[in-house]
């Protein structure tokens, strides 16, 4: 059976090379006589797997030794609570609300202290990254425990390409849908977290990269912070406070290795930009389709667009399935279409999507592109 062109927002496409490698090792990992699925997380064989995953990620992202890497569960959503529970020492943090998930993070933080909205693009329907100058001004005042951003907004197709200057105030970023799609200056952040199911692996693994000095004293809200959510506890236990997602971490390690083999994050960004430009160039020239994100904020991970009517959107999505194109239906909050161009989505799939969109436009307008 032929594989489809998978543009799902997550769980998303995984590299075929990685899937094939995992398939070959599925019943017998490295001569152990068992699958990783059956392996004790306390065994030497598994310790080598998680150690390699961490070491590879450190190389790929150039993560300094002053940062801890945690492989957790609960998705980015659980981090909406974990961040304030661990970092809100003075009871006050600033949030940039640029989409649905940053809004949820801000709402969750209000349960544990004062969470101030420093900037938001809600008035324009989250079609852009808001002006971040108020963020830098708030950081300069020096009374915030941290400033939180969602760097890529999966639902609305926007990316924060220029980080705010936050000085000594730690910058915390949810990078779930842009993680490992381009280089990050890790030192610019106090904490980075990401659900793996976009670019880094399967659903069920959450990667947290946190500066060690921020968690040295344990959770800020120690009296209410569950032991599992304590970054200090998880760091001291090597991400094994309880049984981790062993197979998911194994697979993410494979993806990290694949990124390294294929040229690292600089090469990955070049490929991802090429794919995104191919689709954006078509949309910009189209009379039937239009992109929904403001140009200066456009994401290379999630391209959002629509036709003039919900009926045409539905017809497009239905027809796409007949062409082996899946996952382009927009999020239920906004409708329209969304093509997620994550690392494992090949250029050939983008070409197939553009070809289909062009044929759909010709059929409905008589105009060929």
mmCIF file of C-alpha atoms in Angstrom:
data_model
loop_
_atom_site.group_PDB
_atom_site.id
_atom_site.type_symbol
_atom_site.label_atom_id
_atom_site.label_comp_id
_atom_site.label_asym_id
_atom_site.label_seq_id
_atom_site.Cartn_x
_atom_site.Cartn_y
_atom_site.Cartn_z
ATOM 1 C CA UNK A 1 0.000 0.000 0.000
ATOM 2 C CA UNK A 2 1.325 3.434 -0.950
ATOM 3 C CA UNK A 3 2.003 5.873 1.881
ATOM 4 C CA UNK A 4 -0.101 9.035 1.933
ATOM 5 C CA UNK A 5 1.065 12.615 1.854
ATOM 6 C CA UNK A 6 0.611 13.353 5.557
ATOM 7 C CA UNK A 7 0.165 17.011 6.569
ATOM 8 C CA UNK A 8 -1.279 16.302 10.019
ATOM 9 C CA UNK A 9 -0.522 18.797 12.776
ATOM 10 C CA UNK A 10 0.442 16.112 15.291
ATOM 11 C CA UNK A 11 0.813 13.227 15.687
ATOM 12 C CA UNK A 12 2.560 13.845 12.427
ATOM 13 C CA UNK A 13 4.731 12.260 9.766
ATOM 14 C CA UNK A 14 7.869 10.487 10.921
ATOM 15 C CA UNK A 15 10.954 9.901 8.750
ATOM 16 C CA UNK A 16 10.535 6.702 6.747
ATOM 17 C CA UNK A 17 14.193 5.928 7.375
ATOM 18 C CA UNK A 18 13.564 6.000 11.127
ATOM 19 C CA UNK A 19 10.412 3.905 10.904
ATOM 20 C CA UNK A 20 12.244 1.297 8.868
ATOM 21 C CA UNK A 21 15.088 1.194 11.383
ATOM 22 C CA UNK A 22 12.657 0.789 14.290
ATOM 23 C CA UNK A 23 10.800 -1.921 12.391
ATOM 24 C CA UNK A 24 14.024 -3.908 11.974
ATOM 25 C CA UNK A 25 14.743 -3.667 15.716
ATOM 26 C CA UNK A 26 11.183 -4.162 16.919
ATOM 27 C CA UNK A 27 11.402 -7.798 18.040
ATOM 28 C CA UNK A 28 15.055 -7.842 19.052
ATOM 29 C CA UNK A 29 16.812 -4.638 20.030
ATOM 30 C CA UNK A 30 20.617 -4.838 19.725
ATOM 31 C CA UNK A 31 20.715 -8.580 20.408
ATOM 32 C CA UNK A 32 18.837 -8.243 23.708
ATOM 33 C CA UNK A 33 16.260 -10.841 22.677
ATOM 34 C CA UNK A 34 13.397 -8.430 23.368
ATOM 35 C CA UNK A 35 11.696 -5.329 22.065
ATOM 36 C CA UNK A 36 12.349 -1.952 23.642
ATOM 37 C CA UNK A 37 8.642 -2.102 24.524
ATOM 38 C CA UNK A 38 9.433 -5.024 26.850
ATOM 39 C CA UNK A 39 12.645 -3.659 28.313
ATOM 40 C CA UNK A 40 13.009 -2.519 31.920
ATOM 41 C CA UNK A 41 13.708 1.180 32.184
ATOM 42 C CA UNK A 42 16.164 0.286 34.949
ATOM 43 C CA UNK A 43 18.236 -1.967 32.693
ATOM 44 C CA UNK A 44 21.666 -1.056 31.385
ATOM 45 C CA UNK A 45 20.428 -1.450 27.810
ATOM 46 C CA UNK A 46 17.710 1.134 28.301
ATOM 47 C CA UNK A 47 19.979 3.510 30.186
ATOM 48 C CA UNK A 48 22.220 3.532 27.129
ATOM 49 C CA UNK A 49 19.215 4.414 24.949
ATOM 50 C CA UNK A 50 18.119 7.416 27.006
ATOM 51 C CA UNK A 51 21.706 8.580 27.510
ATOM 52 C CA UNK A 52 22.261 8.521 23.744
ATOM 53 C CA UNK A 53 19.023 10.424 23.119
ATOM 54 C CA UNK A 54 20.133 13.168 25.500
ATOM 55 C CA UNK A 55 23.686 13.319 24.149
ATOM 56 C CA UNK A 56 22.442 13.527 20.551
ATOM 57 C CA UNK A 57 19.969 16.286 21.361
ATOM 58 C CA UNK A 58 22.733 18.236 23.102
ATOM 59 C CA UNK A 59 24.844 18.050 19.949
ATOM 60 C CA UNK A 60 21.986 18.904 17.577
ATOM 61 C CA UNK A 61 20.852 21.975 19.561
ATOM 62 C CA UNK A 62 24.275 22.879 21.023
ATOM 63 C CA UNK A 63 22.803 22.739 24.530
ATOM 64 C CA UNK A 64 25.259 23.912 27.215
ATOM 65 C CA UNK A 65 26.057 21.746 30.224
ATOM 66 C CA UNK A 66 24.321 24.333 32.404
ATOM 67 C CA UNK A 67 20.944 23.123 31.092
ATOM 68 C CA UNK A 68 19.119 19.937 32.057
ATOM 69 C CA UNK A 69 17.211 17.840 29.521
ATOM 70 C CA UNK A 70 14.106 16.064 30.772
ATOM 71 C CA UNK A 71 12.010 13.490 28.901
ATOM 72 C CA UNK A 72 8.567 13.720 30.489
ATOM 73 C CA UNK A 73 4.936 12.874 29.766
ATOM 74 C CA UNK A 74 1.669 14.810 29.745
ATOM 75 C CA UNK A 75 2.344 16.858 26.634
ATOM 76 C CA UNK A 76 2.965 20.586 26.512
ATOM 77 C CA UNK A 77 -0.398 20.998 28.249
ATOM 78 C CA UNK A 78 0.960 19.629 31.540
ATOM 79 C CA UNK A 79 3.819 22.133 31.289
ATOM 80 C CA UNK A 80 1.274 24.956 31.419
ATOM 81 C CA UNK A 81 1.017 24.083 35.121
ATOM 82 C CA UNK A 82 4.562 22.811 35.680
ATOM 83 C CA UNK A 83 6.173 26.089 34.604
ATOM 84 C CA UNK A 84 4.493 28.341 37.197
ATOM 85 C CA UNK A 85 4.671 25.636 39.881
ATOM 86 C CA UNK A 86 8.439 25.492 39.446
ATOM 87 C CA UNK A 87 9.368 29.055 38.499
ATOM 88 C CA UNK A 88 6.832 31.487 39.987
ATOM 89 C CA UNK A 89 8.855 32.308 43.122
ATOM 90 C CA UNK A 90 7.620 35.870 43.596
ATOM 91 C CA UNK A 91 4.153 35.037 42.373
ATOM 92 C CA UNK A 92 4.179 37.082 39.165
ATOM 93 C CA UNK A 93 4.883 36.231 35.525
ATOM 94 C CA UNK A 94 4.265 37.780 32.108
ATOM 95 C CA UNK A 95 2.594 36.074 29.152
ATOM 96 C CA UNK A 96 2.408 36.778 25.438
ATOM 97 C CA UNK A 97 -0.979 35.513 24.231
ATOM 98 C CA UNK A 98 -0.587 34.891 20.513
ATOM 99 C CA UNK A 99 -2.864 31.886 20.004
ATOM 100 C CA UNK A 100 -4.959 29.195 21.612
ATOM 101 C CA UNK A 101 -2.195 27.351 23.452
ATOM 102 C CA UNK A 102 -0.499 30.452 24.838
ATOM 103 C CA UNK A 103 -3.939 31.525 26.037
ATOM 104 C CA UNK A 104 -4.367 28.190 27.797
ATOM 105 C CA UNK A 105 -0.914 28.502 29.353
ATOM 106 C CA UNK A 106 -1.776 31.975 30.660
ATOM 107 C CA UNK A 107 -5.108 30.802 32.057
ATOM 108 C CA UNK A 108 -3.461 27.876 33.840
ATOM 109 C CA UNK A 109 -0.763 30.101 35.348
ATOM 110 C CA UNK A 110 -3.427 32.274 36.986
ATOM 111 C CA UNK A 111 -4.148 29.361 39.332
ATOM 112 C CA UNK A 112 -0.726 29.750 40.972
ATOM 113 C CA UNK A 113 -0.028 33.472 40.979
ATOM 114 C CA UNK A 114 -0.444 36.682 39.022
ATOM 115 C CA UNK A 115 -0.142 36.080 35.265
ATOM 116 C CA UNK A 116 -0.119 39.339 33.323
ATOM 117 C CA UNK A 117 -0.805 39.552 29.586
ATOM 118 C CA UNK A 118 2.032 41.684 28.249
ATOM 119 C CA UNK A 119 1.041 41.498 24.579
ATOM 120 C CA UNK A 120 -1.677 39.796 22.565
ATOM 121 C CA UNK A 121 -2.880 39.469 18.978
ATOM 122 C CA UNK A 122 -6.398 38.432 20.023
ATOM 123 C CA UNK A 123 -7.942 41.629 18.567
ATOM 124 C CA UNK A 124 -6.833 40.588 15.056
ATOM 125 C CA UNK A 125 -7.870 36.952 15.464
ATOM 126 C CA UNK A 126 -4.331 35.746 16.254
ATOM 127 C CA UNK A 127 -3.297 36.308 12.645
ATOM 128 C CA UNK A 128 0.130 37.662 13.683
ATOM 129 C CA UNK A 129 2.672 37.913 16.458
ATOM 130 C CA UNK A 130 1.838 41.032 18.478
ATOM 131 C CA UNK A 131 4.174 43.961 19.031
ATOM 132 C CA UNK A 132 6.621 42.692 21.652
ATOM 133 C CA UNK A 133 8.033 46.042 22.794
ATOM 134 C CA UNK A 134 5.848 45.961 25.954
ATOM 135 C CA UNK A 135 7.479 42.614 26.793
ATOM 136 C CA UNK A 136 10.960 44.088 26.875
ATOM 137 C CA UNK A 137 9.724 47.020 28.932
ATOM 138 C CA UNK A 138 8.102 44.686 31.461
ATOM 139 C CA UNK A 139 11.259 42.574 31.651
ATOM 140 C CA UNK A 140 13.368 45.651 32.341
ATOM 141 C CA UNK A 141 11.282 46.410 35.433
ATOM 142 C CA UNK A 142 12.759 43.262 36.962
ATOM 143 C CA UNK A 143 9.759 42.093 38.992
ATOM 144 C CA UNK A 144 8.629 39.146 36.864
ATOM 145 C CA UNK A 145 9.656 35.569 37.605
ATOM 146 C CA UNK A 146 9.632 34.732 33.893
ATOM 147 C CA UNK A 147 8.107 35.690 30.548
ATOM 148 C CA UNK A 148 6.261 33.022 28.582
ATOM 149 C CA UNK A 149 5.766 32.814 24.824
ATOM 150 C CA UNK A 150 4.471 30.202 22.417
ATOM 151 C CA UNK A 151 7.034 30.540 19.649
ATOM 152 C CA UNK A 152 4.991 28.848 16.915
ATOM 153 C CA UNK A 153 1.197 28.895 16.904
ATOM 154 C CA UNK A 154 0.098 25.619 15.326
ATOM 155 C CA UNK A 155 -3.554 26.548 14.863
ATOM 156 C CA UNK A 156 -3.041 30.025 13.395
ATOM 157 C CA UNK A 157 0.158 29.453 11.404
ATOM 158 C CA UNK A 158 2.323 32.160 12.972
ATOM 159 C CA UNK A 159 5.876 32.185 14.327
ATOM 160 C CA UNK A 160 7.744 34.578 16.598
ATOM 161 C CA UNK A 161 10.901 35.032 14.505
ATOM 162 C CA UNK A 162 12.444 37.748 16.684
ATOM 163 C CA UNK A 163 12.605 36.895 20.371
ATOM 164 C CA UNK A 164 11.868 39.677 22.840
ATOM 165 C CA UNK A 165 14.772 41.045 24.836
ATOM 166 C CA UNK A 166 14.126 39.946 28.402
ATOM 167 C CA UNK A 167 17.451 40.723 30.104
ATOM 168 C CA UNK A 168 17.773 38.854 33.380
ATOM 169 C CA UNK A 169 14.129 37.768 33.334
ATOM 170 C CA UNK A 170 14.030 34.137 32.146
ATOM 171 C CA UNK A 171 12.306 33.564 28.819
ATOM 172 C CA UNK A 172 10.123 30.444 28.780
ATOM 173 C CA UNK A 173 8.977 29.129 25.406
ATOM 174 C CA UNK A 174 6.546 26.499 24.220
ATOM 175 C CA UNK A 175 8.261 25.452 20.981
ATOM 176 C CA UNK A 176 6.199 22.311 20.344
ATOM 177 C CA UNK A 177 5.446 22.823 16.669
ATOM 178 C CA UNK A 178 8.754 24.402 15.639
ATOM 179 C CA UNK A 179 11.083 22.297 17.807
ATOM 180 C CA UNK A 180 14.055 21.057 15.746
ATOM 181 C CA UNK A 181 12.798 22.685 12.548
ATOM 182 C CA UNK A 182 15.466 25.405 12.745
ATOM 183 C CA UNK A 183 18.345 26.267 15.099
ATOM 184 C CA UNK A 184 17.579 27.808 18.488
ATOM 185 C CA UNK A 185 19.929 29.913 20.597
ATOM 186 C CA UNK A 186 19.331 27.916 23.745
ATOM 187 C CA UNK A 187 21.137 30.479 25.902
ATOM 188 C CA UNK A 188 18.405 33.034 25.063
ATOM 189 C CA UNK A 189 15.914 30.942 27.029
ATOM 190 C CA UNK A 190 15.579 29.956 30.641
ATOM 191 C CA UNK A 191 13.320 27.057 29.744
ATOM 192 C CA UNK A 192 12.121 25.433 26.521
ATOM 193 C CA UNK A 193 9.448 22.758 26.311
ATOM 194 C CA UNK A 194 7.963 20.811 23.418
ATOM 195 C CA UNK A 195 5.609 17.966 22.732
ATOM 196 C CA UNK A 196 7.552 15.550 20.546
ATOM 197 C CA UNK A 197 4.694 14.643 18.210
ATOM 198 C CA UNK A 198 5.417 17.338 15.615
ATOM 199 C CA UNK A 199 9.076 17.097 14.607
ATOM 200 C CA UNK A 200 10.786 14.990 17.247
ATOM 201 C CA UNK A 201 8.972 11.693 17.586
ATOM 202 C CA UNK A 202 5.693 10.094 18.654
ATOM 203 C CA UNK A 203 2.962 11.466 20.875
ATOM 204 C CA UNK A 204 3.550 10.883 24.571
ATOM 205 C CA UNK A 205 7.021 12.377 25.009
ATOM 206 C CA UNK A 206 7.576 15.943 26.197
ATOM 207 C CA UNK A 207 11.065 17.430 26.073
ATOM 208 C CA UNK A 208 11.958 20.076 28.668
ATOM 209 C CA UNK A 209 15.264 21.958 28.478
ATOM 210 C CA UNK A 210 15.785 24.064 31.595
ATOM 211 C CA UNK A 211 18.666 26.096 32.959
ATOM 212 C CA UNK A 212 19.958 24.403 36.063
ATOM 213 C CA UNK A 213 20.068 27.489 38.277
ATOM 214 C CA UNK A 214 16.318 28.038 37.785
ATOM 215 C CA UNK A 215 15.467 24.722 39.430
ATOM 216 C CA UNK A 216 18.328 24.342 41.896
ATOM 217 C CA UNK A 217 16.096 25.185 44.865
ATOM 218 C CA UNK A 218 13.249 22.907 43.823
ATOM 219 C CA UNK A 219 9.711 24.007 42.932
ATOM 220 C CA UNK A 220 8.608 27.555 43.678
ATOM 221 C CA UNK A 221 5.233 26.252 44.877
ATOM 222 C CA UNK A 222 6.688 23.323 46.812
ATOM 223 C CA UNK A 223 3.643 23.003 49.062
ATOM 224 C CA UNK A 224 1.297 22.274 46.145
ATOM 225 C CA UNK A 225 3.572 21.082 43.341
ATOM 226 C CA UNK A 226 3.105 17.346 42.707
ATOM 227 C CA UNK A 227 6.385 15.429 43.013
ATOM 228 C CA UNK A 228 6.099 14.342 39.388
ATOM 229 C CA UNK A 229 5.984 17.962 38.193
ATOM 230 C CA UNK A 230 9.102 19.029 40.097
ATOM 231 C CA UNK A 231 11.851 19.722 37.572
ATOM 232 C CA UNK A 232 14.450 19.258 40.302
ATOM 233 C CA UNK A 233 13.069 15.840 41.197
ATOM 234 C CA UNK A 234 12.943 14.767 37.551
ATOM 235 C CA UNK A 235 16.450 16.092 36.864
ATOM 236 C CA UNK A 236 17.898 14.288 39.889
ATOM 237 C CA UNK A 237 16.185 11.077 38.760
ATOM 238 C CA UNK A 238 17.408 11.332 35.167
ATOM 239 C CA UNK A 239 13.807 11.555 33.871
ATOM 240 C CA UNK A 240 13.050 8.284 35.666
ATOM 241 C CA UNK A 241 11.206 9.399 38.782
ATOM 242 C CA UNK A 242 8.589 6.959 37.533
ATOM 243 C CA UNK A 243 8.479 4.706 34.475
ATOM 244 C CA UNK A 244 9.050 6.977 31.479
ATOM 245 C CA UNK A 245 7.674 6.539 27.981
ATOM 246 C CA UNK A 246 10.469 4.133 27.126
ATOM 247 C CA UNK A 247 9.543 3.387 23.517
ATOM 248 C CA UNK A 248 8.723 7.028 22.781
ATOM 249 C CA UNK A 249 12.107 8.200 24.078
ATOM 250 C CA UNK A 250 13.823 5.471 22.068
ATOM 251 C CA UNK A 251 12.060 6.708 18.931
ATOM 252 C CA UNK A 252 12.815 10.367 19.606
ATOM 253 C CA UNK A 253 16.473 9.408 19.970
ATOM 254 C CA UNK A 254 16.287 7.852 16.516
ATOM 255 C CA UNK A 255 14.807 11.074 15.127
ATOM 256 C CA UNK A 256 17.550 13.143 16.770
ATOM 257 C CA UNK A 257 20.132 10.895 15.082
ATOM 258 C CA UNK A 258 18.319 11.269 11.737
ATOM 259 C CA UNK A 259 18.433 15.075 12.022
ATOM 260 C CA UNK A 260 22.145 14.889 12.749
ATOM 261 C CA UNK A 261 22.781 12.542 9.795
ATOM 262 C CA UNK A 262 20.883 14.758 7.376
ATOM 263 C CA UNK A 263 22.911 17.906 8.015
ATOM 264 C CA UNK A 264 21.673 19.173 11.375
ATOM 265 C CA UNK A 265 19.332 22.077 12.020
ATOM 266 C CA UNK A 266 20.863 24.509 9.538
ATOM 267 C CA UNK A 267 20.178 22.107 6.678
ATOM 268 C CA UNK A 268 16.774 21.268 8.159
ATOM 269 C CA UNK A 269 15.777 24.929 8.182
ATOM 270 C CA UNK A 270 16.824 25.321 4.551
ATOM 271 C CA UNK A 271 14.661 22.367 3.513
ATOM 272 C CA UNK A 272 11.715 23.544 5.596
ATOM 273 C CA UNK A 273 11.889 27.085 4.203
ATOM 274 C CA UNK A 274 12.021 25.737 0.670
ATOM 275 C CA UNK A 275 8.896 23.646 1.279
ATOM 276 C CA UNK A 276 7.036 26.538 2.890
ATOM 277 C CA UNK A 277 7.977 29.014 0.157
ATOM 278 C CA UNK A 278 6.722 26.567 -2.483
ATOM 279 C CA UNK A 279 3.266 26.539 -0.883
ATOM 280 C CA UNK A 280 3.158 30.225 0.085
ATOM 281 C CA UNK A 281 4.208 31.273 -3.425
ATOM 282 C CA UNK A 282 1.274 29.335 -4.845
ATOM 283 C CA UNK A 283 -1.181 30.770 -2.329
ATOM 284 C CA UNK A 284 0.027 34.327 -2.977
ATOM 285 C CA UNK A 285 -0.531 33.904 -6.715
ATOM 286 C CA UNK A 286 -3.941 32.266 -6.298
ATOM 287 C CA UNK A 287 -7.298 33.955 -6.727
ATOM 288 C CA UNK A 288 -9.227 31.166 -4.995
ATOM 289 C CA UNK A 289 -7.054 30.540 -1.941
ATOM 290 C CA UNK A 290 -5.632 32.981 0.538
ATOM 291 C CA UNK A 291 -3.303 32.562 3.482
ATOM 292 C CA UNK A 292 -4.643 33.594 6.870
ATOM 293 C CA UNK A 293 -1.418 34.602 8.655
ATOM 294 C CA UNK A 294 0.074 38.066 8.299
ATOM 295 C CA UNK A 295 3.153 37.781 6.074
ATOM 296 C CA UNK A 296 5.717 38.939 8.600
ATOM 297 C CA UNK A 297 4.526 36.318 11.078
ATOM 298 C CA UNK A 298 4.146 33.359 8.740
ATOM 299 C CA UNK A 299 5.162 29.964 10.059
ATOM 300 C CA UNK A 300 7.238 27.521 8.036
ATOM 301 C CA UNK A 301 5.817 24.692 10.144
ATOM 302 C CA UNK A 302 2.072 25.272 9.743
ATOM 303 C CA UNK A 303 0.612 26.957 6.670
ATOM 304 C CA UNK A 304 -2.991 28.075 7.148
ATOM 305 C CA UNK A 305 -5.281 29.043 4.276
ATOM 306 C CA UNK A 306 -8.872 28.959 3.069
ATOM 307 C CA UNK A 307 -11.190 29.431 0.095
ATOM 308 C CA UNK A 308 -14.032 32.003 -0.070
ATOM 309 C CA UNK A 309 -16.541 29.605 1.537
ATOM 310 C CA UNK A 310 -16.775 26.741 4.049
ATOM 311 C CA UNK A 311 -18.490 24.669 1.359
ATOM 312 C CA UNK A 312 -15.495 24.957 -0.968
ATOM 313 C CA UNK A 313 -13.161 24.209 1.952
ATOM 314 C CA UNK A 314 -15.071 20.992 2.647
ATOM 315 C CA UNK A 315 -15.016 20.005 -1.033
ATOM 316 C CA UNK A 316 -11.271 20.601 -1.179
ATOM 317 C CA UNK A 317 -10.608 18.486 1.892
ATOM 318 C CA UNK A 318 -12.773 15.642 0.624
ATOM 319 C CA UNK A 319 -11.084 15.678 -2.758
ATOM 320 C CA UNK A 320 -7.637 15.727 -1.201
ATOM 321 C CA UNK A 321 -8.232 12.346 0.403
ATOM 322 C CA UNK A 322 -8.919 10.893 -3.048
ATOM 323 C CA UNK A 323 -5.448 12.123 -4.082
ATOM 324 C CA UNK A 324 -3.710 10.542 -1.092
ATOM 325 C CA UNK A 325 -3.409 13.874 0.733
ATOM 326 C CA UNK A 326 -4.398 13.796 4.409
ATOM 327 C CA UNK A 327 -4.385 16.081 7.421
ATOM 328 C CA UNK A 328 -5.137 19.415 5.731
ATOM 329 C CA UNK A 329 -8.386 20.164 7.548
ATOM 330 C CA UNK A 330 -7.961 23.272 9.708
ATOM 331 C CA UNK A 331 -8.340 23.189 13.470
ATOM 332 C CA UNK A 332 -11.946 23.090 14.670
ATOM 333 C CA UNK A 333 -11.555 26.552 16.250
ATOM 334 C CA UNK A 334 -10.827 28.288 12.950
ATOM 335 C CA UNK A 335 -11.839 25.998 10.085
ATOM 336 C CA UNK A 336 -10.260 26.382 6.669
ATOM 337 C CA UNK A 337 -7.154 24.378 5.859
ATOM 338 C CA UNK A 338 -3.784 23.829 7.446
ATOM 339 C CA UNK A 339 -0.768 22.044 5.977
ATOM 340 C CA UNK A 340 1.844 21.150 8.565
ATOM 341 C CA UNK A 341 5.216 20.989 6.834
ATOM 342 C CA UNK A 342 7.199 19.297 9.575
ATOM 343 C CA UNK A 343 10.683 17.881 9.115
ATOM 344 C CA UNK A 344 9.584 14.471 7.864
ATOM 345 C CA UNK A 345 7.223 15.897 5.212
ATOM 346 C CA UNK A 346 9.084 15.518 1.935
ATOM 347 C CA UNK A 347 9.249 18.142 -0.816
ATOM 348 C CA UNK A 348 7.431 15.656 -3.059
ATOM 349 C CA UNK A 349 4.418 15.792 -0.749
ATOM 350 C CA UNK A 350 4.347 19.594 -0.928
ATOM 351 C CA UNK A 351 4.543 19.415 -4.712
ATOM 352 C CA UNK A 352 1.635 16.945 -4.702
ATOM 353 C CA UNK A 353 -0.420 19.302 -2.538
ATOM 354 C CA UNK A 354 0.308 22.332 -4.728
ATOM 355 C CA UNK A 355 -0.555 20.336 -7.837
ATOM 356 C CA UNK A 356 -3.875 19.310 -6.316
ATOM 357 C CA UNK A 357 -4.678 22.867 -5.199
ATOM 358 C CA UNK A 358 -3.899 24.145 -8.688
ATOM 359 C CA UNK A 359 -6.190 21.575 -10.285
ATOM 360 C CA UNK A 360 -8.946 22.411 -7.796
ATOM 361 C CA UNK A 361 -8.627 26.101 -8.590
ATOM 362 C CA UNK A 362 -8.736 25.428 -12.330
ATOM 363 C CA UNK A 363 -11.855 23.293 -11.930
ATOM 364 C CA UNK A 364 -13.669 25.963 -9.931
ATOM 365 C CA UNK A 365 -12.487 29.146 -11.610
ATOM 366 C CA UNK A 366 -11.137 28.094 -14.983
ATOM 367 C CA UNK A 367 -7.836 29.743 -14.049
ATOM 368 C CA UNK A 368 -4.624 27.752 -14.292
ATOM 369 C CA UNK A 369 -1.536 28.525 -12.265
#
